[in-house]
Coordinates of C-alpha atoms in Angstrom, one line a residue:
M228 CA 66.7 14.8 172.0
K229 CA 69.1 17.7 171.3
K230 CA 69.8 17.1 175.3
L231 CA 70.9 13.3 174.4
V232 CA 72.7 14.6 171.5
L233 CA 74.8 17.1 173.4
L234 CA 75.6 14.7 176.2
G235 CA 76.5 12.0 173.6
A236 CA 78.9 14.2 171.8
L237 CA 80.6 15.4 175.2
A238 CA 81.1 11.5 176.0
L239 CA 82.7 11.4 172.8
S240 CA 84.8 14.1 173.4
V241 CA 86.0 13.0 176.9
L242 CA 86.9 9.7 175.1
S243 CA 88.7 11.3 172.4
L244 CA 91.0 13.2 175.2
P245 CA 94.9 12.6 175.0
T246 CA 95.8 10.3 177.5
F247 CA 97.2 13.1 180.1
A248 CA 95.0 15.9 181.2
D249 CA 97.2 19.0 181.7
D250 CA 96.9 18.6 185.5
K251 CA 98.3 15.4 185.3
P252 CA 102.2 15.1 185.7
V253 CA 104.0 12.9 183.0
K254 CA 106.5 11.4 184.0
I255 CA 109.6 10.8 182.1
G256 CA 112.4 7.9 182.6
I257 CA 115.7 9.1 182.3
E258 CA 119.3 7.3 182.9
A259 CA 121.3 10.7 184.0
A260 CA 125.0 9.0 183.5
Y261 CA 125.6 10.0 179.9
P262 CA 127.1 13.9 179.7
P263 CA 126.3 15.7 177.7
F264 CA 123.0 14.2 177.4
A265 CA 122.3 13.3 180.8
S266 CA 124.3 13.5 184.4
K267 CA 124.3 14.9 187.6
A268 CA 125.1 18.3 188.8
P269 CA 127.3 18.6 191.9
D270 CA 124.1 19.5 193.9
G271 CA 122.2 16.1 192.7
S272 CA 120.1 17.6 189.9
I273 CA 120.0 16.4 186.6
V274 CA 121.7 18.2 183.7
G275 CA 122.3 17.8 180.1
F276 CA 121.0 18.0 176.7
D277 CA 117.9 15.5 176.7
Y278 CA 117.1 17.0 180.3
D279 CA 116.6 20.6 178.7
I280 CA 115.1 19.1 175.5
G281 CA 112.5 17.2 177.8
N282 CA 111.6 20.4 179.8
A283 CA 111.0 22.6 177.0
L284 CA 109.1 20.1 175.4
C285 CA 106.9 19.9 178.5
E286 CA 106.7 23.5 178.7
E287 CA 105.5 23.3 174.9
M288 CA 102.7 21.3 175.9
K289 CA 101.8 22.7 178.9
V290 CA 101.9 19.7 181.4
K291 CA 104.1 19.2 184.2
C292 CA 106.6 16.4 183.9
V293 CA 108.4 14.6 186.5
W294 CA 111.4 13.4 185.8
V295 CA 112.3 9.8 186.9
E296 CA 115.6 8.0 186.8
Q297 CA 116.4 4.8 185.6
E298 CA 119.2 2.3 184.4
F299 CA 119.0 2.3 180.9
D300 CA 118.0 -1.7 180.6
G301 CA 115.3 -0.8 182.8
L302 CA 113.4 2.1 181.1
I303 CA 111.2 0.2 178.5
P304 CA 110.1 -2.4 181.4
A305 CA 109.5 0.6 183.6
L306 CA 107.3 2.0 180.4
K307 CA 105.4 -1.0 180.0
V308 CA 104.1 -1.4 183.6
R309 CA 103.3 2.4 184.0
K310 CA 106.0 3.4 186.3
I311 CA 106.7 6.1 183.5
D312 CA 104.7 7.6 180.7
A313 CA 107.6 8.4 178.4
I314 CA 111.3 7.5 177.8
L315 CA 113.8 10.5 177.0
S316 CA 117.1 9.1 177.6
S317 CA 119.1 9.0 174.3
M318 CA 117.0 6.1 173.1
S319 CA 117.5 5.4 169.3
I320 CA 114.4 4.5 167.1
T321 CA 114.9 0.5 166.0
E322 CA 112.5 -1.6 164.3
D323 CA 113.0 -4.4 167.6
R324 CA 112.1 -1.7 169.7
K325 CA 108.9 -0.6 167.7
K326 CA 107.6 -4.4 168.6
S327 CA 107.5 -3.3 172.3
V328 CA 106.9 0.7 172.4
D329 CA 105.6 3.7 170.3
F330 CA 108.4 6.5 169.1
T331 CA 108.2 9.9 167.9
N332 CA 109.8 11.5 165.6
K333 CA 113.6 11.9 165.9
Y334 CA 115.0 14.8 168.0
Y335 CA 118.7 13.9 167.3
N336 CA 120.7 11.7 165.2
T337 CA 124.2 10.6 165.4
P338 CA 126.5 7.7 164.4
A339 CA 128.3 5.1 166.7
R340 CA 131.9 5.1 167.3
L341 CA 134.7 3.0 168.4
V342 CA 137.2 4.2 171.0
M343 CA 140.5 2.6 171.7
K344 CA 144.1 3.7 171.9
A345 CA 145.2 6.5 169.8
G346 CA 147.3 5.3 167.3
T347 CA 145.0 1.7 167.1
Q348 CA 144.7 1.0 163.2
V349 CA 141.4 -0.3 162.6
S350 CA 140.4 -0.8 159.3
E351 CA 136.5 -0.9 157.5
G352 CA 136.7 -4.6 157.8
L353 CA 137.6 -4.0 161.3
A354 CA 139.7 -7.6 161.3
E355 CA 142.0 -5.8 163.9
L356 CA 139.4 -6.6 166.2
K357 CA 139.9 -9.9 166.5
G358 CA 140.8 -10.9 170.1
K359 CA 140.2 -7.7 171.9
N360 CA 137.8 -6.9 174.7
I361 CA 135.3 -4.2 173.8
G362 CA 133.0 -3.2 176.3
V363 CA 128.9 -2.3 175.3
Q364 CA 126.2 -1.1 177.7
R365 CA 123.8 -3.7 178.4
G366 CA 120.5 -3.5 176.6
S367 CA 121.6 -0.8 174.2
I368 CA 121.7 -0.9 170.5
H369 CA 125.4 -0.8 170.7
E370 CA 125.7 -4.3 172.6
R371 CA 123.5 -6.2 169.6
F372 CA 125.7 -4.3 167.1
A373 CA 128.8 -5.8 169.0
R374 CA 127.4 -9.1 169.4
E375 CA 125.9 -9.6 165.6
V376 CA 129.1 -7.6 163.9
L377 CA 132.1 -7.4 166.1
A378 CA 131.8 -10.9 167.9
P379 CA 131.6 -13.0 164.8
L380 CA 135.2 -11.0 163.9
G381 CA 136.9 -12.4 167.1
A382 CA 136.1 -9.6 169.1
E383 CA 135.0 -10.3 173.2
I384 CA 132.1 -8.4 173.9
K385 CA 132.0 -7.6 177.7
P386 CA 128.2 -5.9 178.3
Y387 CA 128.3 -3.5 181.6
G388 CA 125.6 -1.6 183.4
S389 CA 126.6 1.6 182.5
Q390 CA 129.0 3.7 180.4
N391 CA 130.6 5.0 183.1
E392 CA 132.0 1.6 184.3
I393 CA 133.3 0.9 181.0
Y394 CA 135.0 4.4 180.8
L395 CA 136.8 3.2 184.4
D396 CA 137.9 -0.1 182.8
V397 CA 139.1 1.2 179.3
A398 CA 141.2 4.1 181.1
A399 CA 142.7 1.0 183.3
G400 CA 143.4 -1.1 180.4
R401 CA 141.0 -4.0 181.5
L402 CA 139.0 -3.3 178.3
D403 CA 140.7 -2.4 174.8
G404 CA 137.7 -0.2 173.6
T405 CA 134.3 0.4 173.6
V406 CA 131.3 1.5 171.2
A407 CA 128.7 3.6 171.8
D408 CA 127.5 7.0 170.6
A409 CA 130.0 9.3 169.1
T410 CA 129.1 12.5 170.8
L411 CA 128.5 10.9 174.2
L412 CA 131.7 9.0 173.8
D413 CA 133.9 12.6 172.8
D414 CA 132.2 14.5 175.7
G415 CA 131.9 12.0 178.3
F416 CA 135.2 10.4 177.8
L417 CA 137.9 11.8 175.3
K418 CA 137.3 15.3 176.6
T419 CA 138.1 14.2 179.9
D420 CA 141.0 13.7 181.6
A421 CA 140.3 9.9 182.1
G422 CA 140.1 9.4 178.1
K423 CA 143.8 11.4 177.0
G424 CA 145.7 8.6 175.4
F425 CA 142.3 7.4 173.3
A426 CA 140.7 8.5 170.0
F427 CA 138.1 7.3 167.9
V428 CA 139.2 4.8 165.7
G429 CA 137.8 2.6 162.3
P430 CA 134.5 4.0 160.5
A431 CA 131.2 5.4 162.0
F432 CA 129.1 3.3 162.1
T433 CA 125.5 4.2 160.7
D434 CA 123.6 0.8 159.7
V435 CA 120.0 1.4 160.2
K436 CA 119.3 -2.0 161.1
Y437 CA 121.5 -1.3 164.6
F438 CA 120.9 2.2 164.9
G439 CA 117.5 3.1 163.5
D440 CA 116.3 6.2 162.2
G441 CA 117.6 8.7 164.9
V442 CA 116.7 9.2 168.6
G443 CA 113.2 9.6 169.8
I444 CA 111.2 9.4 172.5
A445 CA 109.1 6.1 173.5
V446 CA 106.1 5.9 174.7
R447 CA 103.4 3.3 175.6
K448 CA 101.9 1.3 172.1
G449 CA 99.1 3.1 170.8
D450 CA 99.5 6.1 173.7
A451 CA 98.2 9.8 172.2
L452 CA 101.0 11.4 174.0
K453 CA 103.2 10.2 170.9
D454 CA 100.9 12.7 169.1
K455 CA 101.3 15.9 171.4
I456 CA 105.2 15.0 171.8
N457 CA 105.5 15.3 168.3
T458 CA 103.7 18.7 167.6
A459 CA 106.1 20.1 170.3
I460 CA 109.0 19.1 168.7
T461 CA 108.2 20.5 165.8
A462 CA 107.2 23.7 167.9
I463 CA 110.5 24.1 169.3
R464 CA 112.6 23.2 166.1
E465 CA 110.5 26.3 164.3
N466 CA 110.5 28.7 167.3
G467 CA 114.4 28.6 167.7
K468 CA 114.2 26.8 171.2
Y469 CA 115.6 23.6 170.1
K470 CA 118.8 25.4 168.3
Q471 CA 119.2 27.6 171.5
I472 CA 119.6 24.3 173.7
Q473 CA 121.5 22.6 170.8
D474 CA 123.9 25.7 170.9
K475 CA 124.6 25.5 174.5
Y476 CA 126.2 21.9 174.1
F477 CA 127.1 21.0 170.7
A478 CA 128.8 23.2 168.1
F479 CA 127.0 21.3 165.0
D480 CA 123.7 20.8 164.1
I481 CA 122.9 17.4 166.0
Y482 CA 119.3 17.0 164.6
G483 CA 121.0 15.5 161.3
K484 CA 119.3 15.2 158.0

């Protein structure tokens, strides 16, 4: 009888184990096209804040992680069909996305902004955007915001496959501007040669309806990996590893309130 009880207990413990054993790699989806969060070094390797945070979390969880590159609008579909196990690619936590995936706690939080020609005047009401061509990344929260808030004001919304393509058309004058994450725009465009003559215009956008509660890591619905990652996020925040990575890329607290 004792053996049966022991076997039963062992069976229950196996069933209650997290989805991933420590010897099974965790496949993390990322789009490496958004410095300083994720981009390609000259040797083809991935570099950036997202990448370093992901590796720190994997080290904390004591699991091997494999990075899988994917265009941003294909990340959630790839997660659903199990091509990847998690998305760590500056994905904002929104109610709409929560219908499809589970999110960890946030690992950073920044507002969205508009970038246009320096000196362009855009008021809080955004009326000046009427007739302006605004580029947005397809499938992003910024596309939804632009279509629901800017388009009704008369802005022409132009979706693109990547933010880098948008930068090219803004610099060439084929777009009047773009709306995206403020830190991404600052480091990926405004601080580059192509971004000279452009600047942030208008207000910062922080509406939770569109921009959620910060940026988190997406996993499949009900996946126990979420709890492991949450524990790891707390750990690297407390042991100083998060700040060490943050200070490598930013001169401010990107975690937010």
